[in-house]
mmCIF file of C-alpha atoms in Angstrom:
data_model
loop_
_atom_site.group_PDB
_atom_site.id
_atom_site.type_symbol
_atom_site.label_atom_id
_atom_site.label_comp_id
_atom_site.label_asym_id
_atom_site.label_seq_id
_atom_site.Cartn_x
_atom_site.Cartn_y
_atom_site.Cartn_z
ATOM 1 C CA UNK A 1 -13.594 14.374 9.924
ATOM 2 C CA UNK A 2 -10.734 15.561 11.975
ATOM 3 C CA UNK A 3 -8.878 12.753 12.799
ATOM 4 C CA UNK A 4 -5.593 12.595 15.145
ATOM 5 C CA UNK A 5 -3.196 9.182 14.140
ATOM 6 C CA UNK A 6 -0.392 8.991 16.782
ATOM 7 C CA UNK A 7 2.603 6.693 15.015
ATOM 8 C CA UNK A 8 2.410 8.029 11.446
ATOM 9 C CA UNK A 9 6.212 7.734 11.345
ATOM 10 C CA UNK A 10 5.998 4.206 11.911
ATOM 11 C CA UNK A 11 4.679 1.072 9.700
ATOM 12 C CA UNK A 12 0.887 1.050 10.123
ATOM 13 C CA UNK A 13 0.438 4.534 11.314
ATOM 14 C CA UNK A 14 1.740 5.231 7.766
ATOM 15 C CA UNK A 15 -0.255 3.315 5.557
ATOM 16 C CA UNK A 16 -2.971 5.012 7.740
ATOM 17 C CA UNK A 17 -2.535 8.310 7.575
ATOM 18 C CA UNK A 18 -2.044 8.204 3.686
ATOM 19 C CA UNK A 19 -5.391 6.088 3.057
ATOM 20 C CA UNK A 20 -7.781 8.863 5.806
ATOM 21 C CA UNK A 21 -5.867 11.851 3.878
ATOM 22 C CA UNK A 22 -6.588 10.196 0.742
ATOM 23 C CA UNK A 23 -10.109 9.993 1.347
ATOM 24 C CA UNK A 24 -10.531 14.046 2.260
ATOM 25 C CA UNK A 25 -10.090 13.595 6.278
ATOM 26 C CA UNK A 26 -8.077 16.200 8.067
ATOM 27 C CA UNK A 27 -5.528 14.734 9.671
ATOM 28 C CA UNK A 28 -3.068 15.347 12.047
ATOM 29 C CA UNK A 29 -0.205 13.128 12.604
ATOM 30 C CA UNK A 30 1.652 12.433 15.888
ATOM 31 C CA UNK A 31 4.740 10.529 16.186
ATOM 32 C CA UNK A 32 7.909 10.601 18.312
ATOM 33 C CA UNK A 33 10.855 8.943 15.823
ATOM 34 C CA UNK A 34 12.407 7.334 18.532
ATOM 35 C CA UNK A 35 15.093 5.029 17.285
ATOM 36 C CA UNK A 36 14.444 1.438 18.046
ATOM 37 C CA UNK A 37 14.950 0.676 14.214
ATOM 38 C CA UNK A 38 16.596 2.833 11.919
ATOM 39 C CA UNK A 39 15.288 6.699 11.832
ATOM 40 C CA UNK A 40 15.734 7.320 8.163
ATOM 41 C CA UNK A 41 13.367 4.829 7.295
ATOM 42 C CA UNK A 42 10.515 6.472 9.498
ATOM 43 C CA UNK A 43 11.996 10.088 7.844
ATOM 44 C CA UNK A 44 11.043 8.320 4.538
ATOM 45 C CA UNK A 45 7.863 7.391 5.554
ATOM 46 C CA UNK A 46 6.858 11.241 6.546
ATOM 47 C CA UNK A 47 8.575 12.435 3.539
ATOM 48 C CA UNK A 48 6.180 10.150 1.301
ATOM 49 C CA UNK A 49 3.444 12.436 2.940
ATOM 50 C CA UNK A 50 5.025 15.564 2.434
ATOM 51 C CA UNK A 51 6.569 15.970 5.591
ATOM 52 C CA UNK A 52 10.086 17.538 5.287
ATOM 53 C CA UNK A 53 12.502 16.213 8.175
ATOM 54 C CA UNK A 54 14.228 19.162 8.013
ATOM 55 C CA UNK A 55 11.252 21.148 8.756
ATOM 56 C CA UNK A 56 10.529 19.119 11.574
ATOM 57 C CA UNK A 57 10.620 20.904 15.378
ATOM 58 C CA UNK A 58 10.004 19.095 18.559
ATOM 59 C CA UNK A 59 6.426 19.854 19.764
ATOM 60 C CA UNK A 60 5.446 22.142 16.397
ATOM 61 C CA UNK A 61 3.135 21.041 13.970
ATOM 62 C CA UNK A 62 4.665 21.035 10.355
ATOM 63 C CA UNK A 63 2.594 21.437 7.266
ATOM 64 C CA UNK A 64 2.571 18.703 4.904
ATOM 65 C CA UNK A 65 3.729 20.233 1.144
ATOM 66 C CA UNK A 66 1.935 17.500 -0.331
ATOM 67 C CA UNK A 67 -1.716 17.284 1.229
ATOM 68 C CA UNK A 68 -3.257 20.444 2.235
ATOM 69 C CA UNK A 69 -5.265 18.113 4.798
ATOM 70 C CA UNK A 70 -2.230 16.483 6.661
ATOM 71 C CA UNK A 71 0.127 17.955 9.413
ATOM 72 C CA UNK A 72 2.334 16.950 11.878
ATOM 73 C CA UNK A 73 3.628 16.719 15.332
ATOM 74 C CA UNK A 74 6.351 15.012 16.552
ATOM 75 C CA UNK A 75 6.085 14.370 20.504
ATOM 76 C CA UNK A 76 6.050 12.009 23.055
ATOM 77 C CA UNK A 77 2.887 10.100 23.798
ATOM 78 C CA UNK A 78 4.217 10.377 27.965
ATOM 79 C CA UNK A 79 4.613 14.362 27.616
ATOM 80 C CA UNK A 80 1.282 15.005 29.111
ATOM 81 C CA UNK A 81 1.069 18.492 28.691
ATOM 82 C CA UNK A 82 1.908 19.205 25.292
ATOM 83 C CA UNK A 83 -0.165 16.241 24.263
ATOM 84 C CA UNK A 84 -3.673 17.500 26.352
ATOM 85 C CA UNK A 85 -2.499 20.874 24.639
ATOM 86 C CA UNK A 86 -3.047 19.486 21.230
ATOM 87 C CA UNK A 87 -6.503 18.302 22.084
ATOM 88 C CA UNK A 88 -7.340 21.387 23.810
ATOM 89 C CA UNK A 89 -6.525 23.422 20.512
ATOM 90 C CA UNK A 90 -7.372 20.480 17.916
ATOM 91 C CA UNK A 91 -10.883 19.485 18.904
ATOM 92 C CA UNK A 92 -10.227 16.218 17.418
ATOM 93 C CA UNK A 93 -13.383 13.912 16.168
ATOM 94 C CA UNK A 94 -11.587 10.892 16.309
ATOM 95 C CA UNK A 95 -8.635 9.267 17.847
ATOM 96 C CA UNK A 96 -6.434 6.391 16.466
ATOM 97 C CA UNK A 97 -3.795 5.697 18.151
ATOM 98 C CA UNK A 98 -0.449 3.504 16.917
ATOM 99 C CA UNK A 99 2.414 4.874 18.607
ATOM 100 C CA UNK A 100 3.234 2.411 21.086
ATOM 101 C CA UNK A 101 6.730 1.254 22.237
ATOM 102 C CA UNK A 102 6.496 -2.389 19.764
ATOM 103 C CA UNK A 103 8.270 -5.766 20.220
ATOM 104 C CA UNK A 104 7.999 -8.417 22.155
ATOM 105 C CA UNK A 105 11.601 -9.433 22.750
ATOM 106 C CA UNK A 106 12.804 -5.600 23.366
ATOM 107 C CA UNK A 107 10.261 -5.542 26.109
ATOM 108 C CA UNK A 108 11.964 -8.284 28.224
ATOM 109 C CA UNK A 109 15.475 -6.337 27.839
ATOM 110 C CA UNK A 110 13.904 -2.576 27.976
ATOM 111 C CA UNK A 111 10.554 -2.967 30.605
ATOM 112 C CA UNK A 112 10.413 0.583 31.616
ATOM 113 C CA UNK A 113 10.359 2.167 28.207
ATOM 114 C CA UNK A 114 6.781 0.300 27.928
ATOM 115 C CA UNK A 115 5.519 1.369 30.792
ATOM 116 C CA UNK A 116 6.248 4.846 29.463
ATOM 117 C CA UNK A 117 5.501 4.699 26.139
ATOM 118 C CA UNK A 118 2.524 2.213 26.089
ATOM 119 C CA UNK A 119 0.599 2.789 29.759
ATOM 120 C CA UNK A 120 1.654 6.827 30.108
ATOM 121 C CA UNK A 121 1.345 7.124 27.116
ATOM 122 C CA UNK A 122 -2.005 5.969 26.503
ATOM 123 C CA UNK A 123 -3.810 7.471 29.586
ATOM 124 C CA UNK A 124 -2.695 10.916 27.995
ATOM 125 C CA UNK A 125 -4.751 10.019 25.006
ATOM 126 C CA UNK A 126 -7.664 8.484 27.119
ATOM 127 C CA UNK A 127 -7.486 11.852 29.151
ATOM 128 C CA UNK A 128 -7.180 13.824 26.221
ATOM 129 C CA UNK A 129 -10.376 12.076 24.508
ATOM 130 C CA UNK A 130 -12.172 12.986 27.869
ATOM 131 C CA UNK A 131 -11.818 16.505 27.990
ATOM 132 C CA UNK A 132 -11.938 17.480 24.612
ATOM 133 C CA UNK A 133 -15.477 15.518 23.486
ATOM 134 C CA UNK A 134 -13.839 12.971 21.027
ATOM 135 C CA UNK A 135 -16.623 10.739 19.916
ATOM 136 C CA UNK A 136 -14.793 7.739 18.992
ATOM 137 C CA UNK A 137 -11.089 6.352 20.012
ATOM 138 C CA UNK A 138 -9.726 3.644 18.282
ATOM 139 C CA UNK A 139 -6.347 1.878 19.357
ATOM 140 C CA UNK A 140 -3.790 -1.091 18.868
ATOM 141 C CA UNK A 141 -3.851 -3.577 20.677
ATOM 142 C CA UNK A 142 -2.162 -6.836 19.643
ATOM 143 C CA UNK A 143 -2.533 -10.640 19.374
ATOM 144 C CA UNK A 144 0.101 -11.437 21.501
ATOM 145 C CA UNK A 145 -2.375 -10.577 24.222
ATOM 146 C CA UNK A 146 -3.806 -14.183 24.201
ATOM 147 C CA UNK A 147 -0.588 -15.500 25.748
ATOM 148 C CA UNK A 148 -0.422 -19.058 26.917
ATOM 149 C CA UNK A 149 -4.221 -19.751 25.096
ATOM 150 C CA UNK A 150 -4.370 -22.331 23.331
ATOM 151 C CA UNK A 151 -7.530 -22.736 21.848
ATOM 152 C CA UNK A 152 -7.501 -21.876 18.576
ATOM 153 C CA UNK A 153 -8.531 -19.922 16.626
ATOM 154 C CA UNK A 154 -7.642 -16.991 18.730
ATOM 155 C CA UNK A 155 -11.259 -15.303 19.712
ATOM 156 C CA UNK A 156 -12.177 -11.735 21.060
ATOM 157 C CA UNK A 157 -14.872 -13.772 23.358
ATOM 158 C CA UNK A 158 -11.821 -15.525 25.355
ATOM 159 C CA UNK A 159 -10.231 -14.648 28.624
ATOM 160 C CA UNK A 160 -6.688 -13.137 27.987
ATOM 161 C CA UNK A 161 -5.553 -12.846 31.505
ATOM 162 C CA UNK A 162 -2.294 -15.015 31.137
ATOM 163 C CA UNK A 163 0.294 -12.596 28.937
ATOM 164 C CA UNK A 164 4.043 -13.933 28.676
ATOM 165 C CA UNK A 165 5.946 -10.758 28.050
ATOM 166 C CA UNK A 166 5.610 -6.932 29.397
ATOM 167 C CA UNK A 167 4.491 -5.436 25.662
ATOM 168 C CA UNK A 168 1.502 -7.919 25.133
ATOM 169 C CA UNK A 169 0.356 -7.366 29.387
ATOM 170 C CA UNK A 170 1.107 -3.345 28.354
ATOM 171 C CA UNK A 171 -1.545 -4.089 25.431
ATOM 172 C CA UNK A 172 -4.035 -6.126 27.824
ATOM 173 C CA UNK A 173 -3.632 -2.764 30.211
ATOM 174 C CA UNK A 174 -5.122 -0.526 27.459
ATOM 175 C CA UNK A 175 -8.120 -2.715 26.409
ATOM 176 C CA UNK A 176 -8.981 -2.198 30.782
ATOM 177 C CA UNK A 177 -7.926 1.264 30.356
ATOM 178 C CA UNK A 178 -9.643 2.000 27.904
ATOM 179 C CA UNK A 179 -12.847 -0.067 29.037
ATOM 180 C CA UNK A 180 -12.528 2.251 32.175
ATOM 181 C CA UNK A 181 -13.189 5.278 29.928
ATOM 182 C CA UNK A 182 -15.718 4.516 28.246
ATOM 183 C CA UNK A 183 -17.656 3.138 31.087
ATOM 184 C CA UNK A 184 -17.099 5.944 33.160
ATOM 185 C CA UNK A 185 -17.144 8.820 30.270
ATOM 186 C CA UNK A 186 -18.969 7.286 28.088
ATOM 187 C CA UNK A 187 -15.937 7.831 25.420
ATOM 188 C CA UNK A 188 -16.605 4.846 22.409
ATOM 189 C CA UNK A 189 -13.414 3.176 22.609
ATOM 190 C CA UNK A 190 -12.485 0.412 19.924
ATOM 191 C CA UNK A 191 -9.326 -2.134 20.263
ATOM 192 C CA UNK A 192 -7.852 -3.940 17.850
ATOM 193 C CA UNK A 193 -5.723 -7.236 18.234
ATOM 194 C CA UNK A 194 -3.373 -7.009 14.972
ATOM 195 C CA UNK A 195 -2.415 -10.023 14.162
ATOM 196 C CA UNK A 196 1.835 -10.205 12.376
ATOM 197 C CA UNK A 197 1.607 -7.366 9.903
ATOM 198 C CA UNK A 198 3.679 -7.648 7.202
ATOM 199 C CA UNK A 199 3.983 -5.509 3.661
ATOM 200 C CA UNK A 200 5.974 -2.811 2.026
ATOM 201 C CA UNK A 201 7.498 -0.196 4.197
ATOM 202 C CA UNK A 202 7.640 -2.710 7.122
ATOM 203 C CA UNK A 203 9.600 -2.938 10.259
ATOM 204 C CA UNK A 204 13.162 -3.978 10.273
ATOM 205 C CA UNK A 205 12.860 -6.064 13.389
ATOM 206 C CA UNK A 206 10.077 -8.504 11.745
ATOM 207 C CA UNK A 207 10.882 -11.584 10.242
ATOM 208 C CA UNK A 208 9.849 -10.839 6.635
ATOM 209 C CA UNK A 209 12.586 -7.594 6.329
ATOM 210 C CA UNK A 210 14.706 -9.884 8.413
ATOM 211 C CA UNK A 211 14.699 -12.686 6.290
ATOM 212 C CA UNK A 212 14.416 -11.005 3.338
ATOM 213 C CA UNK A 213 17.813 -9.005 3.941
ATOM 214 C CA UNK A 214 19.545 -11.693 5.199
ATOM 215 C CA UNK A 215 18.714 -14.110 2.292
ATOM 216 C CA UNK A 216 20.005 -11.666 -0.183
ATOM 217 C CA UNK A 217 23.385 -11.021 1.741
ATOM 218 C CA UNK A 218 23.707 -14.617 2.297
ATOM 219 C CA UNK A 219 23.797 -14.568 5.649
ATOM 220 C CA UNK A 220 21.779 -17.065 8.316
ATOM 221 C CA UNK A 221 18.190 -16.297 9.668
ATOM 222 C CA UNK A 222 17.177 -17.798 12.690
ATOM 223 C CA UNK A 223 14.820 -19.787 12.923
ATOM 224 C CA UNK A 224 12.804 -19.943 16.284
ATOM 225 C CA UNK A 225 10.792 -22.752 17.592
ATOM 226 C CA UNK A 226 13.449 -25.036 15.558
ATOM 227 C CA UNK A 227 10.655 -23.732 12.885
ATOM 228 C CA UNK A 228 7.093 -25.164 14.555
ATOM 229 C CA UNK A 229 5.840 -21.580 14.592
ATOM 230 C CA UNK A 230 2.888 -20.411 12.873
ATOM 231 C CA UNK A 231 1.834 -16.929 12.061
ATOM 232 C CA UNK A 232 -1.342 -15.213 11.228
ATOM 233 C CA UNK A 233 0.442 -13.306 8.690
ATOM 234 C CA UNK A 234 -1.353 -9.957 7.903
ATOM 235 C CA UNK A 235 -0.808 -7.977 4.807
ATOM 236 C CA UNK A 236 -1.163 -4.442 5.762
ATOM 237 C CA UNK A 237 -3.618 -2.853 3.284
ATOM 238 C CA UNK A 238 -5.990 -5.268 5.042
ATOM 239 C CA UNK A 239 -5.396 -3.975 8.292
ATOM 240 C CA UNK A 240 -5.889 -0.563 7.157
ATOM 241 C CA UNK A 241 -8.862 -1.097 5.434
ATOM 242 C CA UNK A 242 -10.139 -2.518 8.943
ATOM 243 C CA UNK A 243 -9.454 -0.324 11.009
ATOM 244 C CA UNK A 244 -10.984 2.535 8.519
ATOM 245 C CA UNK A 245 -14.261 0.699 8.903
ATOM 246 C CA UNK A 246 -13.762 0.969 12.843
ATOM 247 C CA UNK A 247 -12.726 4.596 13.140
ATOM 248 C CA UNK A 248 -16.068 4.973 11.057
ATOM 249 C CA UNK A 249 -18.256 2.524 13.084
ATOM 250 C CA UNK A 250 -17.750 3.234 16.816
ATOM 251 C CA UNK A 251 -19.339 1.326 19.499
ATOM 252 C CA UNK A 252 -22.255 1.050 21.520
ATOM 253 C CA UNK A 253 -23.531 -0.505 24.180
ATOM 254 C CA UNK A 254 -24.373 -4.058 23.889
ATOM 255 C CA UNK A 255 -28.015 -4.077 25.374
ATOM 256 C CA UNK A 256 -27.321 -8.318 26.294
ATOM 257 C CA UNK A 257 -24.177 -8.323 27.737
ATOM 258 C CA UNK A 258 -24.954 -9.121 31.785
ATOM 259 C CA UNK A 259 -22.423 -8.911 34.667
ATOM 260 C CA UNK A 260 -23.269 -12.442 35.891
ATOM 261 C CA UNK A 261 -21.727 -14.026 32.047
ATOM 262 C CA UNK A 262 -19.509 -11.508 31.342
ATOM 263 C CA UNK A 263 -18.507 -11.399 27.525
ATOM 264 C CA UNK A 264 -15.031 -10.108 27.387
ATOM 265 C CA UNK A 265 -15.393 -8.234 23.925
ATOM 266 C CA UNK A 266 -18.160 -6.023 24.537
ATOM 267 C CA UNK A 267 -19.320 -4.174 27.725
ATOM 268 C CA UNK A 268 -22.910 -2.592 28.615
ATOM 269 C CA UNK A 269 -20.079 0.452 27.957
ATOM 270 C CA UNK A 270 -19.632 1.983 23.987
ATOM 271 C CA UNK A 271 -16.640 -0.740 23.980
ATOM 272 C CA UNK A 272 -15.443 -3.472 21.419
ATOM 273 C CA UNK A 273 -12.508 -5.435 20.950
ATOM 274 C CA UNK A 274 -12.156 -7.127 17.280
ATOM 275 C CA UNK A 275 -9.514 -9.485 16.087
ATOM 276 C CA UNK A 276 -8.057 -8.031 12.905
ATOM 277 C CA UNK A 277 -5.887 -11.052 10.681
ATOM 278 C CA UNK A 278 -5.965 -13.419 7.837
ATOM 279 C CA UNK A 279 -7.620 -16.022 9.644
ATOM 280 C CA UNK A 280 -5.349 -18.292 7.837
ATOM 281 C CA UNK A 281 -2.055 -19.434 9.645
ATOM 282 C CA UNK A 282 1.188 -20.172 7.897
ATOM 283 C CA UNK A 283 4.072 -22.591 8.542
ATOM 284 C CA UNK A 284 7.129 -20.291 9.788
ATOM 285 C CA UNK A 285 9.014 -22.315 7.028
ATOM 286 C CA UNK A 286 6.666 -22.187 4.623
ATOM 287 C CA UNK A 287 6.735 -18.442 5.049
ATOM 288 C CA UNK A 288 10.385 -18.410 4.018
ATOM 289 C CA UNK A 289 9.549 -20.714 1.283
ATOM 290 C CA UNK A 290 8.002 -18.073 -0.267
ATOM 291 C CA UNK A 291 10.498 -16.022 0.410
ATOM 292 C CA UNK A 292 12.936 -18.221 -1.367
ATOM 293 C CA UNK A 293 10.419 -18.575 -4.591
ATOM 294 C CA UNK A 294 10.707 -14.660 -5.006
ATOM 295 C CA UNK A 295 13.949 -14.205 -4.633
ATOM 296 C CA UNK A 296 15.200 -17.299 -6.510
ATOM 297 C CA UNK A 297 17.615 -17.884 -3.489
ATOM 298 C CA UNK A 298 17.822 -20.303 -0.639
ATOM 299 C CA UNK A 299 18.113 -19.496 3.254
ATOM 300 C CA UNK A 300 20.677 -20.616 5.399
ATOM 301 C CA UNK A 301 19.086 -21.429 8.477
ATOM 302 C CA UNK A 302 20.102 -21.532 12.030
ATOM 303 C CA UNK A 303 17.184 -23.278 13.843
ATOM 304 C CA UNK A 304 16.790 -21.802 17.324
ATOM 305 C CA UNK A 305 14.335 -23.312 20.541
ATOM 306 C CA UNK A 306 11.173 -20.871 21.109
ATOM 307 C CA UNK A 307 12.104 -17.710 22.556
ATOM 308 C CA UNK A 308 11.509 -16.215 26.023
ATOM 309 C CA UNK A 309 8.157 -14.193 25.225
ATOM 310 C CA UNK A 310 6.855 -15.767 22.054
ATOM 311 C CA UNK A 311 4.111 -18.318 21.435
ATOM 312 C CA UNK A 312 4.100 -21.266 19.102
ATOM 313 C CA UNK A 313 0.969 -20.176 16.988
ATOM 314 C CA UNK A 314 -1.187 -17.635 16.222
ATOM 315 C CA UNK A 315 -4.738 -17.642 14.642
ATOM 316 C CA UNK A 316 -7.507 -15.110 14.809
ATOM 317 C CA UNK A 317 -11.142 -15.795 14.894
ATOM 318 C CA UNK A 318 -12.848 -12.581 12.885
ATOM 319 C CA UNK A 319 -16.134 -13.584 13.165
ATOM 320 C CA UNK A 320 -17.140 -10.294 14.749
ATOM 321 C CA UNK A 321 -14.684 -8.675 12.122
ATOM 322 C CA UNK A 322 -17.373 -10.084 9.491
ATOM 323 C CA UNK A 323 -20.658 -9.754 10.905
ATOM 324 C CA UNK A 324 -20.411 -6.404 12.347
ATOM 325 C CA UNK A 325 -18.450 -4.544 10.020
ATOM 326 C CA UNK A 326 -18.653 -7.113 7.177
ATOM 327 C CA UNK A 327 -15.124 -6.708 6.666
ATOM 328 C CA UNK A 328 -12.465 -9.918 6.179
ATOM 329 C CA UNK A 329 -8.666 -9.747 5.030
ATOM 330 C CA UNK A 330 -8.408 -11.158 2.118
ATOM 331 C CA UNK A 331 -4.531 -10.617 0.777
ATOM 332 C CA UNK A 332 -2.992 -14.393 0.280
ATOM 333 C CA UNK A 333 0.443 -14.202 1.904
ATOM 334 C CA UNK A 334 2.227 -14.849 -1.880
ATOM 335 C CA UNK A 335 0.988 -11.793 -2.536
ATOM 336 C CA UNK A 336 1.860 -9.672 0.140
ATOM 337 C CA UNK A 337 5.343 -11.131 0.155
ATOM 338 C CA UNK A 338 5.934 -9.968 -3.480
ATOM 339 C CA UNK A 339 4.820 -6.685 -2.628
ATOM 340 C CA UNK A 340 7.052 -6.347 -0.353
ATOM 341 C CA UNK A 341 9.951 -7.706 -1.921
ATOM 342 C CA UNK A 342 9.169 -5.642 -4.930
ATOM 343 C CA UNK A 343 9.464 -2.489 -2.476
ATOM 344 C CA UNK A 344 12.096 -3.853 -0.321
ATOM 345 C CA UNK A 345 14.432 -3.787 -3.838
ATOM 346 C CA UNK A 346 13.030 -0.758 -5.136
ATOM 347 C CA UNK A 347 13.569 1.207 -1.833
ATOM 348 C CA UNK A 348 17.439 -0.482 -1.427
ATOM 349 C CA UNK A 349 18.275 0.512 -4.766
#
């Protein structure tokens, strides 16, 4: 298939790109390298696929020297022409998109740059999905959509109508958005709720790489919640392995779903939501625990109240995950923590 993946600079978009090129898909990678963390490790990420920064030009698709199957773009999702351009000339089969503007605390100090990034930036793709025939668009969403829901564990078949920052109500705005399209266009649109995605050639702003760095300088983490948080940790292999079986499954319409009972993950549309996690929530200071094991050091921690934006707990429900696409996570979070801490050493050689 031809296959577009907007954020292959970034931490999932990554892992994606390199499993679909992998695999013999044509793909065509879209990504912006904005700097919210640092640029050289999204350069490094690129470079792993063959994409020479240097060769890099705004709005001009570079060849990768590795994969004869793999190019790439770097633009702005918001840029609306260049980006229905690329459809227009592309005649993608399928859509993922990644590239969003991530972070929940960054969207409380930076608002505009999600309405950008994450609302302008994903009616371009919806548009550009529209007029150029793509059968199937997939998309992040995220778990922080659930906001102040409490019942546990988190499930695609709940109301999420009460979000507690700007990024997880941007999220919530695709999932309508995108609902929208495929009502109206009949465009098979899949979201996924990601649930803390962890692993090697992470995020800097997450807590693992936080942690991690900070434990081997010596220097304090903070510890939110005064450490009564829990996290669906997710290693990311196993989110890319689910959202491979989504690009390849899209939707239809569910023949039972009525107006009068509503089911929020499913639509008389070619729409589905799914939950993607471990389905197994850990103890924020458990988490560094393990940190502690692998690195044969202890934390010094500076326990913090909850902040503005986050919730206590997260757990998904990925019953649908399992029955529909009989796919689970399965990575225990000792193991993903090694893995990364084996690359985060490796790569700060």
């Amino acid at each position: 298939m031809k296959i577009l993946v907007t954020g292959t600079a970034g931490f999932i978009g990554f892992h994606l790109a390199k499993r679909l090129i992998e695999r013999g898909d044509e793909v065509i990678g879209l990504d912006c390298i904005n700097d919210y963390y640092d640029i050289n490790l999204k350069y490094s990420r690129l470079e792993l696929t063959g994409i020479n920064r240097k060769e890099i030009v705004d709005g001009q698709i570079t060849q990768s020297t590795k994969y004869p199957n793999y190019k790439f773009i770097k633009l702005k999702l918001e840029d609306r022409e260049p980006v229905l351009e690329l459809f227009r000339n592309k005649k993608f089969d399928k859509v993922c998109n990644l590239a969003a503007q991530a972070g929940v605390r960054y969207s409380i100090e930076n608002p505009f740059v999600y309405i950008d990034s994450n609302i302008v930036g994903f009616l371009n793709i919806l548009e550009g999905c529209r007029s150029s025939g793509v059968k199937h668009l997939a998309y992040a969403s995220s778990s922080s959509v659930y906001g102040l829901n409490e019942t546990m564990p988190f499930s695609t078949h709940h109301n999420v109508d009460h979000p507690i920052s700007l990024y997880a109500a941007s999220k919530k705005s695709n999932e309508l958005m995108a609902h929208t399209y495929s009502y109206l266009y009949n465009l098979p649109t899949t979201g996924l709720r990601f649930f803390t995605v962890y692993g090697p050639w992470g995020r800097p702003d997450m807590a693992l790489f936080l942690f991690t760095k900070a434990i081997l300088e010596g220097k304090p983490i903070d510890v939110f919640n005064n450490g009564n948080m829990q996290r669906d940790f997710t290693y990311v292999d196993d989110i890319v392995e689910g959202i491979v079986k989504v690009i390849d499954n899209p939707p239809t319409s569910n023949n039972e779903w009525t107006g009068k009972s509503p089911e929020p993950s499913s639509s008389v549309a070619p729409y589905k939501l799914f939950n993607i996690g471990n389905s197994n929530p850990v103890k924020l200071l458990n988490f560094i625990e393990i940190i502690e094991d692998l690195l044969g050091r202890k934390a010094i921690k500076n326990f913090l109240p909850l902040q503005d934006g986050d919730v206590p707990a997260t757990w998904a429900d990925v019953e649908d995950l399992e029955k529909i696409l009989n796919y689970k996570p399965k990575t225990s979070t000792k193991v993903g923590v090694k893995r990364f801490i084996d690359w985060y050493l490796n790569y700060n050689a």
